[in-house]
GROMACS .gro file of C-alpha atoms in nm:
model
  437
    1UNK     CA    1  -1.577  -0.361   0.685
    2UNK     CA    2  -1.385  -0.235   0.988
    3UNK     CA    3  -1.500  -0.542   1.180
    4UNK     CA    4  -1.362  -0.768   0.907
    5UNK     CA    5  -1.031  -0.584   0.919
    6UNK     CA    6  -1.018  -0.609   1.299
    7UNK     CA    7  -1.078  -0.983   1.288
    8UNK     CA    8  -0.830  -1.034   1.003
    9UNK     CA    9  -0.563  -0.838   1.188
   10UNK     CA   10  -0.621  -1.054   1.497
   11UNK     CA   11  -0.563  -1.365   1.284
   12UNK     CA   12  -0.245  -1.210   1.140
   13UNK     CA   13  -0.124  -1.130   1.491
   14UNK     CA   14  -0.188  -1.491   1.590
   15UNK     CA   15   0.021  -1.625   1.302
   16UNK     CA   16   0.300  -1.382   1.385
   17UNK     CA   17   0.303  -1.520   1.739
   18UNK     CA   18   0.346  -1.873   1.605
   19UNK     CA   19  -0.009  -2.008   1.576
   20UNK     CA   20  -0.140  -2.176   1.260
   21UNK     CA   21  -0.380  -1.992   1.034
   22UNK     CA   22  -0.653  -2.258   1.021
   23UNK     CA   23  -0.741  -2.267   1.395
   24UNK     CA   24  -0.711  -1.889   1.412
   25UNK     CA   25  -0.974  -1.856   1.138
   26UNK     CA   26  -1.192  -2.124   1.299
   27UNK     CA   27  -1.202  -1.911   1.615
   28UNK     CA   28  -1.351  -1.614   1.425
   29UNK     CA   29  -1.729  -1.562   1.471
   30UNK     CA   30  -1.915  -1.757   1.202
   31UNK     CA   31  -2.075  -1.451   1.044
   32UNK     CA   32  -1.732  -1.298   0.976
   33UNK     CA   33  -1.540  -1.617   0.899
   34UNK     CA   34  -1.577  -1.640   0.517
   35UNK     CA   35  -1.469  -1.280   0.466
   36UNK     CA   36  -1.184  -1.306   0.716
   37UNK     CA   37  -1.056  -1.623   0.551
   38UNK     CA   38  -1.040  -1.457   0.209
   39UNK     CA   39  -0.866  -1.147   0.347
   40UNK     CA   40  -0.628  -1.343   0.571
   41UNK     CA   41  -0.509  -1.562   0.283
   42UNK     CA   42  -0.438  -1.250   0.079
   43UNK     CA   43  -0.251  -1.088   0.368
   44UNK     CA   44  -0.038  -1.400   0.423
   45UNK     CA   45   0.063  -1.392   0.056
   46UNK     CA   46   0.162  -1.025   0.080
   47UNK     CA   47   0.297  -1.007   0.433
   48UNK     CA   48   0.659  -0.968   0.324
   49UNK     CA   49   0.572  -0.664   0.115
   50UNK     CA   50   0.349  -0.518   0.385
   51UNK     CA   51   0.618  -0.554   0.652
   52UNK     CA   52   0.875  -0.385   0.430
   53UNK     CA   53   0.634  -0.099   0.358
   54UNK     CA   54   0.565  -0.054   0.728
   55UNK     CA   55   0.940  -0.035   0.791
   56UNK     CA   56   0.962   0.246   0.535
   57UNK     CA   57   0.675   0.429   0.703
   58UNK     CA   58   0.795   0.373   1.062
   59UNK     CA   59   1.127   0.214   1.141
   60UNK     CA   60   1.013   0.123   1.493
   61UNK     CA   61   0.728  -0.125   1.504
   62UNK     CA   62   0.417  -0.020   1.698
   63UNK     CA   63   0.263  -0.263   1.953
   64UNK     CA   64   0.172  -0.604   1.800
   65UNK     CA   65  -0.202  -0.542   1.759
   66UNK     CA   66  -0.148  -0.207   1.587
   67UNK     CA   67   0.132  -0.346   1.372
   68UNK     CA   68  -0.086  -0.636   1.261
   69UNK     CA   69  -0.369  -0.400   1.166
   70UNK     CA   70  -0.137  -0.162   0.982
   71UNK     CA   71   0.032  -0.446   0.791
   72UNK     CA   72  -0.307  -0.597   0.711
   73UNK     CA   73  -0.417  -0.271   0.550
   74UNK     CA   74  -0.088  -0.238   0.359
   75UNK     CA   75  -0.101  -0.598   0.234
   76UNK     CA   76  -0.453  -0.549   0.101
   77UNK     CA   77  -0.400  -0.208  -0.056
   78UNK     CA   78  -0.049  -0.192  -0.205
   79UNK     CA   79  -0.173  -0.312  -0.548
   80UNK     CA   80  -0.481  -0.150  -0.697
   81UNK     CA   81  -0.553  -0.448  -0.920
   82UNK     CA   82  -0.549  -0.696  -0.631
   83UNK     CA   83  -0.716  -0.482  -0.364
   84UNK     CA   84  -1.045  -0.640  -0.248
   85UNK     CA   85  -1.196  -0.293  -0.201
   86UNK     CA   86  -1.102   0.057  -0.322
   87UNK     CA   87  -0.780   0.161  -0.152
   88UNK     CA   88  -0.923   0.477   0.004
   89UNK     CA   89  -1.206   0.269   0.153
   90UNK     CA   90  -0.959   0.019   0.296
   91UNK     CA   91  -0.758   0.301   0.454
   92UNK     CA   92  -1.064   0.468   0.605
   93UNK     CA   93  -1.196   0.142   0.744
   94UNK     CA   94  -0.856   0.039   0.885
   95UNK     CA   95  -0.840   0.364   1.079
   96UNK     CA   96  -1.195   0.307   1.201
   97UNK     CA   97  -1.099  -0.047   1.305
   98UNK     CA   98  -0.813   0.099   1.511
   99UNK     CA   99  -1.044   0.352   1.680
  100UNK     CA  100  -1.306   0.091   1.766
  101UNK     CA  101  -1.068  -0.147   1.943
  102UNK     CA  102  -0.922  -0.101   2.289
  103UNK     CA  103  -0.587  -0.257   2.202
  104UNK     CA  104  -0.532  -0.025   1.904
  105UNK     CA  105  -0.726   0.290   1.996
  106UNK     CA  106  -0.417   0.472   2.125
  107UNK     CA  107  -0.235   0.404   1.795
  108UNK     CA  108  -0.524   0.505   1.567
  109UNK     CA  109  -0.362   0.842   1.491
  110UNK     CA  110  -0.032   0.674   1.410
  111UNK     CA  111  -0.205   0.422   1.180
  112UNK     CA  112  -0.397   0.704   1.013
  113UNK     CA  113  -0.078   0.904   0.952
  114UNK     CA  114   0.108   0.602   0.810
  115UNK     CA  115  -0.172   0.503   0.575
  116UNK     CA  116  -0.231   0.861   0.451
  117UNK     CA  117   0.139   0.893   0.374
  118UNK     CA  118   0.128   0.556   0.202
  119UNK     CA  119  -0.154   0.678  -0.024
  120UNK     CA  120   0.043   0.991  -0.115
  121UNK     CA  121   0.377   0.817  -0.175
  122UNK     CA  122   0.265   0.469  -0.270
  123UNK     CA  123   0.455   0.442  -0.600
  124UNK     CA  124   0.787   0.555  -0.450
  125UNK     CA  125   0.747   0.340  -0.138
  126UNK     CA  126   0.668   0.029  -0.342
  127UNK     CA  127   0.971   0.096  -0.563
  128UNK     CA  128   1.192   0.118  -0.256
  129UNK     CA  129   1.069  -0.218  -0.127
  130UNK     CA  130   1.122  -0.385  -0.465
  131UNK     CA  131   1.491  -0.412  -0.376
  132UNK     CA  132   1.404  -0.617  -0.065
  133UNK     CA  133   1.388  -0.990  -0.163
  134UNK     CA  134   1.151  -1.072   0.122
  135UNK     CA  135   0.914  -0.800   0.001
  136UNK     CA  136   0.949  -0.885  -0.368
  137UNK     CA  137   0.894  -1.260  -0.326
  138UNK     CA  138   0.685  -1.251  -0.007
  139UNK     CA  139   0.886  -1.530   0.156
  140UNK     CA  140   1.145  -1.525   0.435
  141UNK     CA  141   1.495  -1.462   0.308
  142UNK     CA  142   1.624  -1.801   0.430
  143UNK     CA  143   1.348  -1.977   0.232
  144UNK     CA  144   1.439  -1.784  -0.083
  145UNK     CA  145   1.809  -1.863  -0.044
  146UNK     CA  146   1.740  -2.233   0.013
  147UNK     CA  147   1.532  -2.259  -0.303
  148UNK     CA  148   1.802  -2.074  -0.497
  149UNK     CA  149   2.061  -2.326  -0.381
  150UNK     CA  150   1.849  -2.637  -0.435
  151UNK     CA  151   1.666  -2.532  -0.754
  152UNK     CA  152   1.892  -2.286  -0.939
  153UNK     CA  153   1.684  -2.306  -1.258
  154UNK     CA  154   1.340  -2.319  -1.094
  155UNK     CA  155   1.348  -2.113  -0.773
  156UNK     CA  156   1.175  -1.811  -0.925
  157UNK     CA  157   0.889  -2.015  -1.067
  158UNK     CA  158   0.850  -2.196  -0.734
  159UNK     CA  159   0.822  -1.867  -0.546
  160UNK     CA  160   0.590  -1.722  -0.808
  161UNK     CA  161   0.354  -2.020  -0.802
  162UNK     CA  162   0.342  -2.007  -0.423
  163UNK     CA  163   0.165  -1.672  -0.458
  164UNK     CA  164  -0.122  -1.824  -0.657
  165UNK     CA  165  -0.422  -1.996  -0.499
  166UNK     CA  166  -0.403  -2.373  -0.543
  167UNK     CA  167  -0.654  -2.540  -0.775
  168UNK     CA  168  -0.923  -2.769  -0.638
  169UNK     CA  169  -0.857  -3.128  -0.743
  170UNK     CA  170  -1.085  -3.426  -0.692
  171UNK     CA  171  -1.034  -3.801  -0.677
  172UNK     CA  172  -1.322  -3.992  -0.832
  173UNK     CA  173  -1.414  -4.327  -0.675
  174UNK     CA  174  -1.436  -4.572  -0.968
  175UNK     CA  175  -1.683  -4.787  -0.772
  176UNK     CA  176  -1.942  -4.518  -0.844
  177UNK     CA  177  -1.834  -4.339  -1.165
  178UNK     CA  178  -1.566  -4.330  -1.424
  179UNK     CA  179  -1.369  -4.007  -1.444
  180UNK     CA  180  -1.542  -3.922  -1.772
  181UNK     CA  181  -1.887  -3.984  -1.623
  182UNK     CA  182  -1.823  -3.763  -1.322
  183UNK     CA  183  -1.663  -3.498  -1.543
  184UNK     CA  184  -1.985  -3.491  -1.746
  185UNK     CA  185  -2.192  -3.452  -1.428
  186UNK     CA  186  -1.980  -3.155  -1.324
  187UNK     CA  187  -2.007  -2.995  -1.666
  188UNK     CA  188  -2.387  -3.029  -1.657
  189UNK     CA  189  -2.376  -2.822  -1.337
  190UNK     CA  190  -2.155  -2.556  -1.498
  191UNK     CA  191  -1.837  -2.686  -1.332
  192UNK     CA  192  -1.581  -2.763  -1.604
  193UNK     CA  193  -1.285  -2.979  -1.505
  194UNK     CA  194  -0.987  -3.146  -1.668
  195UNK     CA  195  -0.866  -3.499  -1.608
  196UNK     CA  196  -0.546  -3.533  -1.402
  197UNK     CA  197  -0.368  -3.853  -1.310
  198UNK     CA  198  -0.551  -4.186  -1.314
  199UNK     CA  199  -0.873  -4.097  -1.131
  200UNK     CA  200  -0.850  -3.722  -1.077
  201UNK     CA  201  -1.023  -3.408  -1.198
  202UNK     CA  202  -0.900  -3.052  -1.157
  203UNK     CA  203  -1.181  -2.799  -1.135
  204UNK     CA  204  -1.156  -2.478  -1.335
  205UNK     CA  205  -1.288  -2.299  -1.027
  206UNK     CA  206  -1.300  -2.407  -0.664
  207UNK     CA  207  -1.647  -2.459  -0.515
  208UNK     CA  208  -1.784  -2.566  -0.175
  209UNK     CA  209  -1.795  -2.946  -0.146
  210UNK     CA  210  -2.172  -2.924  -0.101
  211UNK     CA  211  -2.192  -2.838  -0.471
  212UNK     CA  212  -2.015  -3.159  -0.574
  213UNK     CA  213  -2.264  -3.429  -0.679
  214UNK     CA  214  -2.242  -3.735  -0.459
  215UNK     CA  215  -1.984  -3.591  -0.222
  216UNK     CA  216  -2.177  -3.683   0.094
  217UNK     CA  217  -2.221  -4.036  -0.046
  218UNK     CA  218  -1.847  -4.080  -0.101
  219UNK     CA  219  -1.846  -4.062  -0.480
  220UNK     CA  220  -1.559  -3.815  -0.480
  221UNK     CA  221  -1.291  -3.673  -0.249
  222UNK     CA  222  -1.095  -3.351  -0.248
  223UNK     CA  223  -0.730  -3.451  -0.292
  224UNK     CA  224  -0.444  -3.285  -0.475
  225UNK     CA  225  -0.321  -3.471  -0.782
  226UNK     CA  226   0.027  -3.512  -0.632
  227UNK     CA  227  -0.121  -3.675  -0.321
  228UNK     CA  228  -0.318  -3.912  -0.544
  229UNK     CA  229   0.010  -4.067  -0.657
  230UNK     CA  230   0.069  -4.242  -0.322
  231UNK     CA  231  -0.171  -4.536  -0.335
  232UNK     CA  232  -0.110  -4.643  -0.698
  233UNK     CA  233   0.267  -4.612  -0.652
  234UNK     CA  234   0.273  -4.825  -0.337
  235UNK     CA  235   0.035  -5.087  -0.477
  236UNK     CA  236   0.172  -5.128  -0.830
  237UNK     CA  237   0.266  -5.488  -0.905
  238UNK     CA  238   0.097  -5.621  -0.591
  239UNK     CA  239   0.006  -5.987  -0.558
  240UNK     CA  240  -0.368  -5.979  -0.614
  241UNK     CA  241  -0.409  -6.334  -0.480
  242UNK     CA  242  -0.337  -6.235  -0.118
  243UNK     CA  243  -0.472  -5.956   0.102
  244UNK     CA  244  -0.182  -5.730   0.185
  245UNK     CA  245  -0.148  -5.598   0.538
  246UNK     CA  246  -0.075  -5.227   0.503
  247UNK     CA  247   0.031  -4.967   0.757
  248UNK     CA  248  -0.057  -4.603   0.697
  249UNK     CA  249   0.180  -4.462   0.955
  250UNK     CA  250   0.081  -4.093   0.970
  251UNK     CA  251  -0.267  -4.119   0.828
  252UNK     CA  252  -0.471  -3.810   0.919
  253UNK     CA  253  -0.692  -3.680   0.768
  254UNK     CA  254  -0.736  -4.015   0.593
  255UNK     CA  255  -0.735  -3.933   0.222
  256UNK     CA  256  -0.452  -4.172   0.139
  257UNK     CA  257  -0.595  -4.443   0.365
  258UNK     CA  258  -0.923  -4.425   0.177
  259UNK     CA  259  -0.743  -4.429  -0.157
  260UNK     CA  260  -0.551  -4.743  -0.057
  261UNK     CA  261  -0.875  -4.921   0.029
  262UNK     CA  262  -1.047  -4.803  -0.289
  263UNK     CA  263  -0.755  -4.929  -0.501
  264UNK     CA  264  -0.717  -5.258  -0.314
  265UNK     CA  265  -1.046  -5.379  -0.161
  266UNK     CA  266  -0.881  -5.695  -0.023
  267UNK     CA  267  -0.625  -5.503   0.184
  268UNK     CA  268  -0.620  -5.482   0.562
  269UNK     CA  269  -0.510  -5.133   0.662
  270UNK     CA  270  -0.397  -5.006   1.000
  271UNK     CA  271  -0.415  -4.626   1.005
  272UNK     CA  272  -0.219  -4.451   1.279
  273UNK     CA  273  -0.200  -4.093   1.390
  274UNK     CA  274  -0.045  -3.956   1.706
  275UNK     CA  275  -0.338  -3.714   1.758
  276UNK     CA  276  -0.663  -3.874   1.876
  277UNK     CA  277  -0.870  -3.584   1.744
  278UNK     CA  278  -0.718  -3.626   1.400
  279UNK     CA  279  -0.804  -3.995   1.417
  280UNK     CA  280  -1.168  -3.892   1.439
  281UNK     CA  281  -1.127  -3.717   1.104
  282UNK     CA  282  -0.987  -4.038   0.955
  283UNK     CA  283  -1.292  -4.228   1.082
  284UNK     CA  284  -1.527  -3.966   0.940
  285UNK     CA  285  -1.361  -3.976   0.599
  286UNK     CA  286  -1.362  -4.355   0.583
  287UNK     CA  287  -1.729  -4.371   0.683
  288UNK     CA  288  -1.827  -4.113   0.419
  289UNK     CA  289  -1.639  -4.309   0.154
  290UNK     CA  290  -1.777  -4.645   0.267
  291UNK     CA  291  -1.443  -4.824   0.286
  292UNK     CA  292  -1.463  -4.964   0.639
  293UNK     CA  293  -1.660  -5.273   0.550
  294UNK     CA  294  -1.556  -5.609   0.700
  295UNK     CA  295  -1.320  -5.438   0.943
  296UNK     CA  296  -1.066  -5.384   0.665
  297UNK     CA  297  -0.951  -5.055   0.820
  298UNK     CA  298  -0.851  -5.004   1.179
  299UNK     CA  299  -0.784  -4.653   1.302
  300UNK     CA  300  -0.568  -4.614   1.610
  301UNK     CA  301  -0.421  -4.317   1.798
  302UNK     CA  302  -0.054  -4.405   1.841
  303UNK     CA  303   0.296  -4.277   1.778
  304UNK     CA  304   0.430  -4.456   1.471
  305UNK     CA  305   0.786  -4.398   1.595
  306UNK     CA  306   0.717  -4.616   1.903
  307UNK     CA  307   0.604  -4.954   1.768
  308UNK     CA  308   0.640  -5.119   2.110
  309UNK     CA  309   0.324  -4.935   2.214
  310UNK     CA  310   0.103  -5.056   1.927
  311UNK     CA  311   0.260  -5.322   1.700
  312UNK     CA  312   0.130  -5.680   1.737
  313UNK     CA  313   0.442  -5.844   1.589
  314UNK     CA  314   0.290  -5.932   1.251
  315UNK     CA  315   0.491  -5.786   0.963
  316UNK     CA  316   0.335  -5.552   0.712
  317UNK     CA  317   0.344  -5.620   0.337
  318UNK     CA  318   0.346  -5.247   0.266
  319UNK     CA  319   0.394  -4.928   0.464
  320UNK     CA  320   0.295  -4.576   0.368
  321UNK     CA  321   0.496  -4.316   0.557
  322UNK     CA  322   0.365  -3.968   0.484
  323UNK     CA  323   0.612  -3.811   0.722
  324UNK     CA  324   0.581  -3.484   0.916
  325UNK     CA  325   0.753  -3.205   0.725
  326UNK     CA  326   0.770  -2.828   0.677
  327UNK     CA  327   0.481  -2.842   0.424
  328UNK     CA  328   0.690  -2.623   0.194
  329UNK     CA  329   0.525  -2.792  -0.105
  330UNK     CA  330   0.172  -2.690  -0.010
  331UNK     CA  331   0.235  -2.325   0.074
  332UNK     CA  332  -0.025  -2.227  -0.188
  333UNK     CA  333  -0.290  -2.395   0.028
  334UNK     CA  334  -0.138  -2.287   0.358
  335UNK     CA  335   0.018  -1.945   0.295
  336UNK     CA  336   0.097  -1.900   0.664
  337UNK     CA  337   0.351  -2.185   0.656
  338UNK     CA  338   0.625  -1.964   0.515
  339UNK     CA  339   0.595  -1.725   0.812
  340UNK     CA  340   0.566  -2.000   1.076
  341UNK     CA  341   0.869  -2.204   0.974
  342UNK     CA  342   1.224  -2.130   1.090
  343UNK     CA  343   1.554  -2.211   0.913
  344UNK     CA  344   1.627  -2.495   1.157
  345UNK     CA  345   1.286  -2.663   1.117
  346UNK     CA  346   1.376  -2.861   0.807
  347UNK     CA  347   1.679  -3.023   0.969
  348UNK     CA  348   1.484  -3.101   1.288
  349UNK     CA  349   1.199  -3.255   1.089
  350UNK     CA  350   1.454  -3.448   0.884
  351UNK     CA  351   1.568  -3.611   1.208
  352UNK     CA  352   1.208  -3.707   1.292
  353UNK     CA  353   1.166  -3.851   0.941
  354UNK     CA  354   1.485  -4.057   0.984
  355UNK     CA  355   1.363  -4.183   1.322
  356UNK     CA  356   1.032  -4.293   1.168
  357UNK     CA  357   1.209  -4.477   0.888
  358UNK     CA  358   1.436  -4.649   1.138
  359UNK     CA  359   1.143  -4.753   1.359
  360UNK     CA  360   0.917  -4.878   1.080
  361UNK     CA  361   1.163  -5.057   0.851
  362UNK     CA  362   1.194  -5.365   1.082
  363UNK     CA  363   0.813  -5.400   1.070
  364UNK     CA  364   0.818  -5.459   0.694
  365UNK     CA  365   0.810  -5.815   0.565
  366UNK     CA  366   1.094  -5.935   0.339
  367UNK     CA  367   1.005  -5.834  -0.016
  368UNK     CA  368   0.769  -5.570   0.119
  369UNK     CA  369   0.758  -5.207   0.016
  370UNK     CA  370   0.771  -4.881   0.206
  371UNK     CA  371   0.663  -4.561   0.036
  372UNK     CA  372   0.823  -4.256   0.195
  373UNK     CA  373   0.666  -3.923   0.107
  374UNK     CA  374   0.652  -3.564   0.226
  375UNK     CA  375   0.470  -3.255   0.102
  376UNK     CA  376   0.798  -3.064   0.097
  377UNK     CA  377   1.023  -2.933  -0.179
  378UNK     CA  378   1.328  -2.908   0.047
  379UNK     CA  379   1.596  -3.169  -0.030
  380UNK     CA  380   1.667  -3.232   0.339
  381UNK     CA  381   1.314  -3.374   0.369
  382UNK     CA  382   1.338  -3.585   0.055
  383UNK     CA  383   1.643  -3.701  -0.136
  384UNK     CA  384   1.887  -3.639   0.148
  385UNK     CA  385   1.678  -3.833   0.400
  386UNK     CA  386   1.635  -4.132   0.168
  387UNK     CA  387   1.997  -4.145   0.055
  388UNK     CA  388   2.112  -4.144   0.418
  389UNK     CA  389   1.865  -4.425   0.494
  390UNK     CA  390   1.991  -4.635   0.201
  391UNK     CA  391   2.350  -4.598   0.321
  392UNK     CA  392   2.254  -4.732   0.664
  393UNK     CA  393   2.028  -5.013   0.537
  394UNK     CA  394   2.189  -5.241   0.281
  395UNK     CA  395   1.874  -5.456   0.263
  396UNK     CA  396   1.679  -5.162   0.114
  397UNK     CA  397   1.654  -5.094  -0.259
  398UNK     CA  398   1.517  -4.776  -0.414
  399UNK     CA  399   1.264  -4.867  -0.683
  400UNK     CA  400   1.171  -4.630  -0.971
  401UNK     CA  401   1.013  -4.330  -0.798
  402UNK     CA  402   0.911  -3.976  -0.889
  403UNK     CA  403   1.144  -3.815  -0.634
  404UNK     CA  404   1.064  -3.445  -0.591
  405UNK     CA  405   0.745  -3.340  -0.770
  406UNK     CA  406   0.785  -2.971  -0.838
  407UNK     CA  407   0.481  -2.749  -0.910
  408UNK     CA  408   0.477  -2.629  -1.267
  409UNK     CA  409   0.703  -2.905  -1.401
  410UNK     CA  410   0.601  -3.231  -1.567
  411UNK     CA  411   0.696  -3.515  -1.331
  412UNK     CA  412   0.858  -3.843  -1.429
  413UNK     CA  413   0.866  -4.187  -1.270
  414UNK     CA  414   0.491  -4.191  -1.204
  415UNK     CA  415   0.263  -4.497  -1.206
  416UNK     CA  416   0.032  -4.297  -1.436
  417UNK     CA  417   0.126  -4.231  -1.798
  418UNK     CA  418  -0.198  -4.120  -1.961
  419UNK     CA  419  -0.265  -3.788  -1.787
  420UNK     CA  420  -0.037  -3.529  -1.636
  421UNK     CA  421  -0.097  -3.414  -1.279
  422UNK     CA  422  -0.207  -3.061  -1.369
  423UNK     CA  423  -0.117  -2.783  -1.125
  424UNK     CA  424  -0.012  -3.023  -0.852
  425UNK     CA  425   0.144  -2.946  -0.515
  426UNK     CA  426   0.509  -2.998  -0.426
  427UNK     CA  427   0.572  -3.353  -0.305
  428UNK     CA  428   0.847  -3.611  -0.264
  429UNK     CA  429   0.813  -3.987  -0.323
  430UNK     CA  430   1.063  -4.268  -0.273
  431UNK     CA  431   0.952  -4.632  -0.304
  432UNK     CA  432   1.177  -4.866  -0.106
  433UNK     CA  433   1.174  -5.245  -0.128
  434UNK     CA  434   1.309  -5.477   0.141
  435UNK     CA  435   1.544  -5.754   0.036
  436UNK     CA  436   1.388  -6.100   0.044
  437UNK     CA  437   1.529  -6.336   0.300
   0.00000   0.00000   0.00000
């Protein structure tokens, strides 16, 4: 176990230095990776509490590697009910991890003393940290204050839900199965699921995709129910007699691109992403799902904000802009996001979102539609961005749209009326239509 704790602490140290959790976990040796991923996710969700406890035990932080290991142990052991192993075992193995590593060996006695004191005084120390909002809610203070201001009736539920693992939701391809048929297949394998949205299923328990029947053949995709709203919302009321030309402006990893093509087989879709490696993921997803027939989808590495470098001059009938954002709506799936973001990030990303809207709007044909979306719950990356855009562009009209989809609350303005979205992520949607000439 000490090796697992060492590797987990190294991942935690990486996140604290500004690196994303996913590549840090991918760099872990394969034999340790599954265990490290489970532990690292738990630490990220309890890092505010762990940091506050460490400050009670030692006001001056030890060197980064030792601090990461100490906080890892505290995050995993401060609650008996949630501890992955008995607390005394975690403490013993954390001290062993410190002794076995060159970068922490000199602090092993310090870590041992802190953890032994924590075991003796755990109840009192936890009570002291309960008064610290960052410890109690396990989010940065600025994040907590922003949610309080923007969602005065819902901020506590938003923070509470962020501490829970996200459900695994699937999008069923109707070319292969109806939702009910695929739901029956899952149930026969002991995998109960409930219908969400138009073509979605939410599993009662997450499983590896290799256990999903027909996954490799493209019968189903993993996609949150809130993300499944994009294609039907953009395509509702389309003219079925003509093949729309659609731009997916920030397309990686390709889930929404594939959904567009599944919903509208006649469409011609140009999928862009600024990162060439991420474009490879789009290609892989489209090939698995079998939606690249007849050259209907073109994938290109390009910066959507610089059309002069990639646009051929032909207007698009529809544009999907899933804009870069803080990802504050998917913190359940990416628990490191809360610790990587800074208070100024939302405003800076809002400027990028505004630049993308400004660059792409002229590319839209008269009467065409642009769907702007982000996986953020912050208003500056949703309502505020769109309202500012509408003030500057009098030829743009806001059509009925869901706006901010908040986890735990029934959304309105959706293109789907039969099924709720289940435990969906936080998202924002605004459907804009361009005035006809």
